Amino acid sequence: IALRKEGGEISGEVLINGFPQEEISFRRCSGYVEQFDVQSAELTVRETIKFSAQLRLDKSNPVYHTKDGLDRHIDYIIKTLELANEAEALVGADGEGGLTFEQRKRLSIAVELAASPSIVFLDEPTSGLDARAALLVMK
């Protein structure tokens, strides 16, 4: 349904607001968070989210209508996903410091939200997390 995996079989029609799903436009308006996403260890949380937004948001997006619109958009995402304390921290690599597994999951979601998708698909967003961390991710 999300047009991201090759395996499996879909039968029947996939409709979006009553219209057949069209691959190119659907990919543009949707986000997909992989179960295990890879982020650049050398960037901070804020830089990672901003990089995604700058690559994926169209310049006609309302966040570009004001001088600080993009920064406010990123701040909102950071606050929403409770990454404010980690915003200036380096992502780091697995086993070498940096973000925890749970923080990385929230960062992966933030990276997708930076593109302002209409719908977000999450591939097993709580696997490997304890109950508290799972609640935080799903919140």
Tab-separated table of C-alpha atoms in Angstrom, residues 39-125:
chain	number	residue	atom	x	y	z
A	39	GLN	CA	21.288	8.792	9.736
A	40	SER	CA	24.578	10.626	9.340
A	41	ALA	CA	26.584	10.263	12.559
A	42	GLU	CA	28.368	13.584	11.996
A	43	LEU	CA	25.230	15.752	12.020
A	44	THR	CA	23.243	17.013	14.986
A	45	VAL	CA	19.579	16.143	15.417
A	46	ARG	CA	18.586	19.643	14.247
A	47	GLU	CA	20.908	19.509	11.213
A	48	THR	CA	19.540	16.093	10.225
A	49	ILE	CA	15.945	17.306	10.276
A	50	LYS	CA	16.803	20.548	8.490
A	51	PHE	CA	18.719	18.692	5.778
A	52	SER	CA	15.678	16.506	5.103
A	53	ALA	CA	13.365	19.523	4.978
A	54	GLN	CA	15.621	21.445	2.612
A	55	LEU	CA	15.903	18.483	0.250
A	56	ARG	CA	12.252	17.548	0.211
A	57	LEU	CA	10.097	20.632	0.770
A	58	ASP	CA	9.060	22.541	-2.315
A	59	LYS	CA	10.079	26.201	-2.221
A	60	SER	CA	6.391	27.127	-2.547
A	61	ASN	CA	5.695	25.492	0.835
A	62	PRO	CA	4.388	27.994	3.428
A	63	VAL	CA	7.441	27.397	5.661
A	64	TYR	CA	9.432	29.417	3.137
A	65	HIS	CA	7.022	32.390	3.206
A	66	THR	CA	8.794	33.983	6.177
A	67	LYS	CA	12.471	34.400	6.970
A	68	ASP	CA	12.396	32.068	9.984
A	69	GLY	CA	9.598	29.777	8.766
A	70	LEU	CA	11.831	26.777	8.108
A	71	ASP	CA	13.502	27.066	11.515
A	72	ARG	CA	10.104	27.331	13.233
A	73	HIS	CA	8.941	24.243	11.307
A	74	ILE	CA	11.999	22.300	12.506
A	75	ASP	CA	11.580	23.564	16.086
A	76	TYR	CA	7.962	22.386	16.056
A	77	ILE	CA	8.986	18.898	14.931
A	78	ILE	CA	11.738	18.730	17.564
A	79	LYS	CA	9.294	19.782	20.289
A	80	THR	CA	6.555	17.425	19.088
A	81	LEU	CA	8.883	14.409	19.125
A	82	GLU	CA	10.427	15.464	22.440
A	83	LEU	CA	13.919	15.827	21.006
A	84	ALA	CA	14.580	19.311	22.443
A	85	ASN	CA	17.260	18.070	24.875
A	86	GLU	CA	19.029	16.263	22.029
A	87	ALA	CA	18.564	18.935	19.320
A	88	GLU	CA	22.212	20.008	19.307
A	89	ALA	CA	23.642	16.548	20.049
A	90	LEU	CA	25.456	14.565	17.387
A	91	VAL	CA	23.519	11.579	16.108
A	92	GLY	CA	26.613	9.400	16.530
A	93	ALA	CA	27.116	5.831	15.415
A	94	ASP	CA	25.811	2.619	16.963
A	95	GLY	CA	27.917	1.628	19.936
A	96	GLU	CA	29.998	4.805	19.761
A	97	GLY	CA	27.868	7.179	21.813
A	98	GLY	CA	25.338	9.582	20.405
A	99	LEU	CA	21.612	8.976	20.459
A	100	THR	CA	19.931	6.009	22.095
A	101	PHE	CA	18.005	3.483	20.007
A	102	GLU	CA	14.715	5.090	21.050
A	103	GLN	CA	15.950	8.609	20.223
A	104	ARG	CA	17.068	7.372	16.804
A	105	LYS	CA	13.577	6.016	16.154
A	106	ARG	CA	12.071	9.404	17.000
A	107	LEU	CA	14.666	11.117	14.798
A	108	SER	CA	13.717	8.851	11.880
A	109	ILE	CA	10.097	9.919	12.312
A	110	ALA	CA	11.170	13.576	12.536
A	111	VAL	CA	13.126	13.268	9.282
A	112	GLU	CA	9.951	12.137	7.509
A	113	LEU	CA	7.769	14.778	9.181
A	114	ALA	CA	10.183	17.461	7.974
A	115	ALA	CA	8.786	16.933	4.464
A	116	SER	CA	5.221	17.698	5.676
A	117	PRO	CA	3.691	14.501	4.296
A	118	SER	CA	-0.083	14.010	4.198
A	119	ILE	CA	0.336	10.478	5.523
A	120	VAL	CA	3.200	8.666	7.272
A	121	PHE	CA	3.765	4.903	7.257
A	122	LEU	CA	5.880	3.434	10.061
A	123	ASP	CA	7.554	0.021	9.735
A	124	GLU	CA	7.446	-1.541	13.222
A	125	PRO	CA	8.003	1.730	15.098
